[in-house]
XYZ file of C-alpha atoms in Angstrom:
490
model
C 0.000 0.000 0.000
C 1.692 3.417 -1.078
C 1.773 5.700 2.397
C -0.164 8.719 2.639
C 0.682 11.245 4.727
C -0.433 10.958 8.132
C -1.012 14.375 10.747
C -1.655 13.495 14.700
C -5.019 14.524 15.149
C -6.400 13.628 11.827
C -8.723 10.593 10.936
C -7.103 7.610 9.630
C -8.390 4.407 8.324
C -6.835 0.756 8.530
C -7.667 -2.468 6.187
C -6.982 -5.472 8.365
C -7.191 -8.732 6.433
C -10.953 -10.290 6.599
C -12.134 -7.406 8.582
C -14.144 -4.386 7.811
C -12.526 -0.961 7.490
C -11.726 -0.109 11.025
C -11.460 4.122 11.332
C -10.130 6.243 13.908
C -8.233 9.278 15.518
C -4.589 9.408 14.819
C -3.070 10.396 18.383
C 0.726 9.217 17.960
C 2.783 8.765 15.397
C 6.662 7.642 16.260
C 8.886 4.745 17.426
C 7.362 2.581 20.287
C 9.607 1.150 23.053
C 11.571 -2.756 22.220
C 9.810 -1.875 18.617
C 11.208 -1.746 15.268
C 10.209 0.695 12.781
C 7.398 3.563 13.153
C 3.681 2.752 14.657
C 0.504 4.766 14.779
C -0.960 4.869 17.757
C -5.026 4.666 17.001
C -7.891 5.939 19.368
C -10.119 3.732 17.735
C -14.190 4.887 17.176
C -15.031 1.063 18.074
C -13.433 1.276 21.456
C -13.981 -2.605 21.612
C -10.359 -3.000 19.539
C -8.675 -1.016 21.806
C -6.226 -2.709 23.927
C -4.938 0.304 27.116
C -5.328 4.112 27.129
C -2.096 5.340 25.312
C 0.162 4.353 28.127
C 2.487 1.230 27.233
C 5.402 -0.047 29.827
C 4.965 2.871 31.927
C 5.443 5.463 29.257
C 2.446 7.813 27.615
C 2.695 8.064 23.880
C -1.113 9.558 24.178
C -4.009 9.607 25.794
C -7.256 8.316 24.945
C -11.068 9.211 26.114
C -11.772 5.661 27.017
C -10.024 3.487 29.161
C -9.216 0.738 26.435
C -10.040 2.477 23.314
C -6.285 2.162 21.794
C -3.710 0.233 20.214
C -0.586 0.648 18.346
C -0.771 -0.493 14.494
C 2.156 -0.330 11.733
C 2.575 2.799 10.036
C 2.275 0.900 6.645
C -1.096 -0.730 7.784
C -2.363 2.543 8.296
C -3.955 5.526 5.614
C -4.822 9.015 6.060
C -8.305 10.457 4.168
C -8.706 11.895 0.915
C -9.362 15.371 -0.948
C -12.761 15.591 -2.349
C -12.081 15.437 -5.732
C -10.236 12.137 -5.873
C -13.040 10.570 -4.064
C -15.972 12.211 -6.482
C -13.493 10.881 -9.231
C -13.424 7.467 -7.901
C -17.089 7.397 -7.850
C -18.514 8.925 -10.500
C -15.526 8.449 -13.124
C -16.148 6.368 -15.416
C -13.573 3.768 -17.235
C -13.828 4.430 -20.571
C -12.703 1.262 -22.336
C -14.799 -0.934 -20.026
C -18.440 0.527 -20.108
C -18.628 1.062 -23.468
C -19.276 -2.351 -24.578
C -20.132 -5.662 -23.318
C -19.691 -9.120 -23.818
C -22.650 -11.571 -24.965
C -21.657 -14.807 -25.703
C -18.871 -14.551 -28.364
C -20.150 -11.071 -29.934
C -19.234 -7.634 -28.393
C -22.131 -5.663 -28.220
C -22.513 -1.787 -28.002
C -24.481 -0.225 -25.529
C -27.123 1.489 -26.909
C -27.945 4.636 -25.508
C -25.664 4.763 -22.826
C -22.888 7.084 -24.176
C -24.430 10.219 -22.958
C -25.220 8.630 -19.628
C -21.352 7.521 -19.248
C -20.837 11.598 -20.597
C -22.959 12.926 -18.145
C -21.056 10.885 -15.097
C -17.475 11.873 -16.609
C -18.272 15.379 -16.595
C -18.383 15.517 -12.517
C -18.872 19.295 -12.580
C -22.712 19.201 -14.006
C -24.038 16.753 -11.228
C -26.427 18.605 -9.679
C -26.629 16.155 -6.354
C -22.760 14.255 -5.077
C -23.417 11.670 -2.895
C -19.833 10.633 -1.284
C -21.325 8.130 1.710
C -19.239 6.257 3.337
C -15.948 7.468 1.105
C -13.183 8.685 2.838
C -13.145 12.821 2.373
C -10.698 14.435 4.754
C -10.129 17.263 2.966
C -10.762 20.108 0.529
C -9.809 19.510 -3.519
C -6.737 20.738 -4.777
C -6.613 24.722 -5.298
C -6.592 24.396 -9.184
C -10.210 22.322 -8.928
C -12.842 24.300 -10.951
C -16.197 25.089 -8.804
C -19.027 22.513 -8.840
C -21.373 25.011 -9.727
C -24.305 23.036 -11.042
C -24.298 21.011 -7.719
C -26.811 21.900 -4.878
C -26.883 18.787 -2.566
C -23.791 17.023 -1.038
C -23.842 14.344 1.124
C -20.482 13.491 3.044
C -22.109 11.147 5.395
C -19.394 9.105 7.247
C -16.402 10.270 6.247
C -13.434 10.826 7.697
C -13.430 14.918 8.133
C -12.373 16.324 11.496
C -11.608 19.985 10.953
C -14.084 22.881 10.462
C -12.143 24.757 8.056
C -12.071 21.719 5.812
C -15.618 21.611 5.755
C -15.681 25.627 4.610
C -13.371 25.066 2.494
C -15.063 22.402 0.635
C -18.286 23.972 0.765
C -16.927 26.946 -0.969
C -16.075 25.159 -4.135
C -20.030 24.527 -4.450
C -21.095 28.296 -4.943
C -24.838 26.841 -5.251
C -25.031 24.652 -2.538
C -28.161 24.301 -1.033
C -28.022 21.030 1.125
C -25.404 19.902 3.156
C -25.053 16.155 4.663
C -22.216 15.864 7.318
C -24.089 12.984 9.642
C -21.181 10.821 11.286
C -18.312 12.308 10.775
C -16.295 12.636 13.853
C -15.937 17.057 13.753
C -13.962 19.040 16.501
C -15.118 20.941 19.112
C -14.612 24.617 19.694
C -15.002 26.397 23.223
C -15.811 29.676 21.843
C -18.790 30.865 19.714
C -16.496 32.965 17.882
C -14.093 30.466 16.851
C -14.643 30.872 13.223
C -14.468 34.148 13.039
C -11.421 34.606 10.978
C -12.082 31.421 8.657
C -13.248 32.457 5.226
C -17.418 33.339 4.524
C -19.121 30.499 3.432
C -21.218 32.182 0.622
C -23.141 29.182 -0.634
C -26.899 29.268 0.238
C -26.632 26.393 2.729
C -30.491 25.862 4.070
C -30.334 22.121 5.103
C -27.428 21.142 7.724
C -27.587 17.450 8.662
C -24.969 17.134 11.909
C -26.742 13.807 13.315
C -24.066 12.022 15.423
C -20.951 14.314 14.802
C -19.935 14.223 18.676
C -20.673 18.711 18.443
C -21.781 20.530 21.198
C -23.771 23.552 21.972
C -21.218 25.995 21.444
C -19.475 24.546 18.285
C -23.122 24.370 16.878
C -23.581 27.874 17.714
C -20.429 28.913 15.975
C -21.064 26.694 13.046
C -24.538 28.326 12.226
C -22.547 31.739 12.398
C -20.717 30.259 9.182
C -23.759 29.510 7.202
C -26.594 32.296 7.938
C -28.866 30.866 5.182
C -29.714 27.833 7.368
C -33.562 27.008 8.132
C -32.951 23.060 9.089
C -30.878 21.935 11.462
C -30.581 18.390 12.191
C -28.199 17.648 15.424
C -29.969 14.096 16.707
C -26.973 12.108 18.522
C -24.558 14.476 20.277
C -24.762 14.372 23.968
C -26.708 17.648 23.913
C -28.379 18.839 27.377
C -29.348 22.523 26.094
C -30.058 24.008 22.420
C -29.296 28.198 22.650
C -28.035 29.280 19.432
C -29.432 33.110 20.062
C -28.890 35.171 17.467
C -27.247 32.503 15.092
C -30.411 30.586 14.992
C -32.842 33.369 14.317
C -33.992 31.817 10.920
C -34.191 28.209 11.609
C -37.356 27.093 10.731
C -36.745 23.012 11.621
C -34.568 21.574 14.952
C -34.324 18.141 15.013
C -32.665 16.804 18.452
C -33.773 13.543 18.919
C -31.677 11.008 21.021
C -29.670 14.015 23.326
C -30.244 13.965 26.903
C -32.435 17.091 27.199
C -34.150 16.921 30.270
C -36.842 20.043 29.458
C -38.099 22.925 27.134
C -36.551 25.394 29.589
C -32.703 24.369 28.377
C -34.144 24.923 24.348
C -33.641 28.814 23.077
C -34.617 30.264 26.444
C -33.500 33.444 24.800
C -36.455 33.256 22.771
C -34.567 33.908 19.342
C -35.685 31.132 17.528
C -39.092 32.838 16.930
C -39.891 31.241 13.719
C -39.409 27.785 14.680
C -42.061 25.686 13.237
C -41.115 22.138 13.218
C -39.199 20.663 16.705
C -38.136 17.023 17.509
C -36.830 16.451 21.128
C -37.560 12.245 20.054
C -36.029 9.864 22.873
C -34.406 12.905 24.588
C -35.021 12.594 28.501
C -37.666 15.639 28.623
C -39.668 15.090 31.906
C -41.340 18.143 32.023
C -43.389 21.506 29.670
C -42.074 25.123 30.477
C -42.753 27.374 27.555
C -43.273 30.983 28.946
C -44.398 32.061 25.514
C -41.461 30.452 23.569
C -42.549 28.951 20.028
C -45.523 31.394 18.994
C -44.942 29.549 15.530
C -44.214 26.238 16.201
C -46.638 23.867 14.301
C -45.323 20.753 14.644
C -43.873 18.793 17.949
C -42.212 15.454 18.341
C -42.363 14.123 21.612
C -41.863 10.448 21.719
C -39.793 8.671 23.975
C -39.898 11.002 26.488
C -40.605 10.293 30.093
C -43.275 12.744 30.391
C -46.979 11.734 31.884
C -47.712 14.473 34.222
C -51.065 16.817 32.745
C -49.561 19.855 33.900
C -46.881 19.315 30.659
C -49.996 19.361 28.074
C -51.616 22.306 29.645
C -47.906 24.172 28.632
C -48.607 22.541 25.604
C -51.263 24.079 25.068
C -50.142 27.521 25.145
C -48.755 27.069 21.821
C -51.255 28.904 20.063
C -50.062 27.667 16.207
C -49.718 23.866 16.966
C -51.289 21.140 14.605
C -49.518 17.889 14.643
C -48.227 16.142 17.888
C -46.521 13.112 18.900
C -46.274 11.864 22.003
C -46.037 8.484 24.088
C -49.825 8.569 25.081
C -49.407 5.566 27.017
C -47.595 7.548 29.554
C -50.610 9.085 30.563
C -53.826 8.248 32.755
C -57.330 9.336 31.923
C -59.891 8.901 34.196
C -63.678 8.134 34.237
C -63.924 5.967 31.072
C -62.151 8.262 28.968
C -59.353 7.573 26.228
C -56.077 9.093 26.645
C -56.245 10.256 22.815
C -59.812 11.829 24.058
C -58.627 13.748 26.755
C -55.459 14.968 24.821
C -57.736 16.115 21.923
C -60.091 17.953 24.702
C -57.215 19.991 26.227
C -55.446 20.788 22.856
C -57.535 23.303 21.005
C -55.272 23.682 17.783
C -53.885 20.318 17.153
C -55.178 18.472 14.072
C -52.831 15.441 13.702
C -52.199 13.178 16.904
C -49.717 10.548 16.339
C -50.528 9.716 12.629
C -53.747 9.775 12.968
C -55.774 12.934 11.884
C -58.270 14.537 14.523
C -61.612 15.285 12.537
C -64.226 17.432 13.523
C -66.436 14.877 14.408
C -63.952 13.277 16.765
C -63.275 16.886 18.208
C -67.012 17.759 19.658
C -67.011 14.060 20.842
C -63.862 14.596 22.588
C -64.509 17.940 24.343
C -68.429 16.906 25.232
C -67.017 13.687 26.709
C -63.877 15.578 28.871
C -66.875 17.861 29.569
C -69.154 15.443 31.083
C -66.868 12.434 32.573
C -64.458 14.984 34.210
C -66.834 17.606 35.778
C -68.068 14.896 37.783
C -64.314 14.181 38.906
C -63.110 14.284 42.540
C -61.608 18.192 43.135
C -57.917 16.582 43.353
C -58.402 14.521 40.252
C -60.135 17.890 38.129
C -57.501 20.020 39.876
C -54.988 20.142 36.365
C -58.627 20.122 34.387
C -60.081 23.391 35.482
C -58.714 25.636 32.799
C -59.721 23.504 30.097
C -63.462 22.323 31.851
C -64.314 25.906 32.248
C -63.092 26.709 28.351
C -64.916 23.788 26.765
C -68.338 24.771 28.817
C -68.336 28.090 27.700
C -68.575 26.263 24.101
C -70.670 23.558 24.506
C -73.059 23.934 27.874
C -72.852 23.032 30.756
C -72.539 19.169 31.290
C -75.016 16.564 31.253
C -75.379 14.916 34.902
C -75.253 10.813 34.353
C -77.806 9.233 35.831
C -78.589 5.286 36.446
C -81.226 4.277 33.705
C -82.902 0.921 33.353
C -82.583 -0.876 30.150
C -80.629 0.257 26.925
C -80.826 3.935 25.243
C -81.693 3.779 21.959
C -81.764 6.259 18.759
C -83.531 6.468 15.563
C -81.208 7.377 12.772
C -81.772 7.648 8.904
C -80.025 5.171 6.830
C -79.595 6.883 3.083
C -78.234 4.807 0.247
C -78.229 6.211 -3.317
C -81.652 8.034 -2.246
C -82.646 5.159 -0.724
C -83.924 5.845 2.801
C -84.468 3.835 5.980
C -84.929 4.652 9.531
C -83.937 2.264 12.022
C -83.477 2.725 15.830
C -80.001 1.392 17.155
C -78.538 0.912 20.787
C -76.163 4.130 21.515
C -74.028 1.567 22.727
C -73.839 -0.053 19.020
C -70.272 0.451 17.746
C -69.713 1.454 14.114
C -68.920 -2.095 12.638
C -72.165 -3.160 13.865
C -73.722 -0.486 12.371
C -72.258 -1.237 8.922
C -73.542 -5.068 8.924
C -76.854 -3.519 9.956
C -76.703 -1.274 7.146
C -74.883 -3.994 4.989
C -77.929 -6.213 5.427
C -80.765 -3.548 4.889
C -79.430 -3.047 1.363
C -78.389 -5.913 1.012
C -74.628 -4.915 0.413
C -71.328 -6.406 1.175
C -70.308 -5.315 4.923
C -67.049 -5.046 3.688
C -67.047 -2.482 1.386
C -69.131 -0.097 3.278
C -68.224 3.196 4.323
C -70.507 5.141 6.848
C -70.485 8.742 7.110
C -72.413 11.279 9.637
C -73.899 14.286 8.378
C -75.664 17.009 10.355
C -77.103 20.075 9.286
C -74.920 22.961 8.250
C -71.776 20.539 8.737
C -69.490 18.532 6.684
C -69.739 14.796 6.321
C -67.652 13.440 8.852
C -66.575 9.490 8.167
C -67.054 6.881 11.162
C -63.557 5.592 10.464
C -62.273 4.104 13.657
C -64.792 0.911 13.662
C -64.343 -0.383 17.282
C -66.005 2.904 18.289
C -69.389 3.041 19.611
C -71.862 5.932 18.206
C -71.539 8.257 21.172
C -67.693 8.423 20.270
C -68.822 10.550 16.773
C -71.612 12.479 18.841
C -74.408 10.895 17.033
C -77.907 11.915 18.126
C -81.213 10.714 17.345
C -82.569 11.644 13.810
C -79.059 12.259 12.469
C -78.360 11.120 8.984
C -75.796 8.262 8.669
C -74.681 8.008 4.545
C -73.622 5.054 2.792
C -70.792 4.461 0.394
C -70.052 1.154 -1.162
């Protein structure tokens, strides 16, 4: 293997025989003690083929961050990473006297219509999207290396780049870049938000920054946004995170994705208040145990809250204050409802805005069911239980009345509803109780359909048609009331 040059500090990669590519940090590079010739010593990223700390014999060639995360290898064994344009040649050039034609059988034949597709991938600079995964960029191309103007995506994913500068460096050879992909490469950290401030501008239009599992912190993401100003979505999932205050450098993001970081609650997130046109957040699997907004957000619209160990109300009444929200996920199974009710009911009930709840769209239908429900099953609460309720039971009364006292009645309730099939129209009464499947076989059999290819729908006077979709509901779920219209579709 021809020897490239190797830096201490720089990523390095090593072929062992029968073994995947193994990468690391480059720590020490130099004799070794009773050993002949020069060694590498390796802080490996798979700490499992590390062998002691940096310290051999009593002597410390380095120091690693792990107890038993290195090992010395042979400085032949081991390569340094490459400059951007060797690795878009290596995989986008295309051999010539190999792709042109084919063998089949005995007779050579040409490919048709795949010159100008070979053309295309030899002429590197008019790819409009590089995708370098897994390749082994360290580096910026040579000086002399024309722009990549036509390109506005670039994906770098695992890699083997360490240094910020690289990355500006690289990015300004791509004057048009619009999307960035740097997830998994191992980048430094900086202590200051300022660091960068005498590296060059980066002038490409960078508005998607993927930095999922780069090993960054707060401060170097700060400093990194002050770089590239045109950024609206920031992805930093997977770095040890606890807090997410990028002030003044974050005042256009638009998207924040921090799933898997060990935020423990919405207090740590832009308590500046800077970010105020955040629309889209993802705290996913993060440790967020608790809600505290204090107006934060006015824009946010959608909220991804998986994973997270919160079940106490009190967090979706903060929730609640965000006046733009629509679309929510959360672990619902956290939480306790009371008095009969559904968790997904009681959610709906308390959170005005929201019209997506965990996949599953909230219609209107399932809205006034919701709230008249929360209204009547938790007014009848014990105080301590109502206690986190009150806000929302007095809001939800003011719309729909006051609520209905439940009283013990003898025998089943039953309502008379109009069954309407292409004009055709039936009434038949039903238990309240019925749930919707049942409801379809009934109607099924009174016009003499097949039950599975019915579709019921509710209408009501001045309203929409709302479809009975979820079919393990009973009727008092959708709010139906006696003389109601339910529609057929088969």
């Amino acid at each position: 293997m021809a020897e490239t040059t190797l830096e201490v500090g720089n990523r390095i990669f090593v072929n062992f025989a029968g073994e995947p590519e193994q990468r690391g940090f480059l720590r020490y590079l130099g004799p070794v003690d009773g050993q002949k010739g020069t060694w590498c010593g390796i802080e490996w990223d798979d700490v499992t083929r590390g062998k002691h700390n940096g310290t051999v014999n009593g002597r410390d060639y380095f120091r690693t961050r792990e107890p038993k995360a290195g090992s010395f290898v042979k400085r032949e064994l081991v390569s340094g990473g490459k400059n951007l344009f060797s690795q878009i040649e290596e995989r986008y050039a295309v051999d010539e006297d190999n792709e042109e034609n084919e063998f089949m059988g005995s007779r050579m034949v040409e490919k048709v219509g795949m010159q100008k597709v070979h053309q295309k991938q030899r002429d590197i600079f008019r790819l409009k999207m590089i995708v370098l995964d897994g390749m082994r960029v360290a580096k910026p191309p040579p000086l002399s290396t024309p722009l990549f103007s036509c390109c506005s995506e670039l994906n770098l994913h695992n890699n083997l780049l360490h240094r910020w500068k690289d990355v500006f460096d690289i990015v300004n050879c791509f004057p048009n870049l619009r999307e960035l992909i740097l997830r998994q490469n191992a980048m430094e950290n900086v202590d200051r938000v300022d660091a960068f401030a005498d590296y060059p501008d980066v002038k490409a239009p960078v508005f998607h920054l993927v930095l999922n599992y780069c090993g960054v912190s707060e401060t170097t993401i700060t400093a990194v946004l002050s770089k590239f100003p045109a950024v609206t979505d920031l992805y930093a999932s997977g770095n040890c995170l606890t807090s997410f205050n990028p002030g003044d450098c974050g005042k256009n993001l638009r998207l924040v994705d921090l799933e898997h970081n060990p935020i423990t609650s919405f207090a740590s997130i832009d308590s500046a208040n800077a970010i105020t046109g955040l629309e889209s957040l993802s705290l996913m699997n993060c440790r967020v145990s608790e809600v505290a907004l204090s107006g934060r957000f006015p824009n946010l619209k959608t909220l991804y809250l998986k994973g997270n160990p919160l079940h106490e109300w009190s967090s979706i009444n903060a929730l609640s204050s965000l006046k733009s929200l629509s679309t929510l996920f959360i672990s619902s199974a956290n939480f306790t409802a009371e008095n009969g009710m559904d968790v997904r009911e009681v959610l709906i009930a308390k959170l005005p805005t929201i019209t997506m709840l965990n996949r599953g769209d909230v219609s209107v239908v399932e809205r006034r069911s919701a709230e008249m429900r929360f209204v009547n099953r938790y007014s009848q609460l014990a105080e301590a239980l109502k206690a986190p309720h009150e806000a929302d039971l007095k809001r939800l009364i003011a719309i729909h009345g006051e609520p209905i006292k439940e009283t013990v009645k003898k025998g089943i309730s039953v309502i008379r509803v109009k069954l309407i099939y292409e004009g055709k129209l039936v009434e038949r009464p039903v238990p309240a109780s019925i749930t919707v499947a049942k409801l379809q076989e009934i109607a099924a059999r009174v016009f003499s359909l097949d039950p599975s290819g019915v579709t019921l729908f509710v209408e009501k006077e001045g309203r929409t048609p709302d479809e009975l979709s979820i079919l393990a509901r009973q009727l008092s779920f959708y709010s139906i009331e006696a003389g109601d219209t339910i529609r057929i579709d088969a």
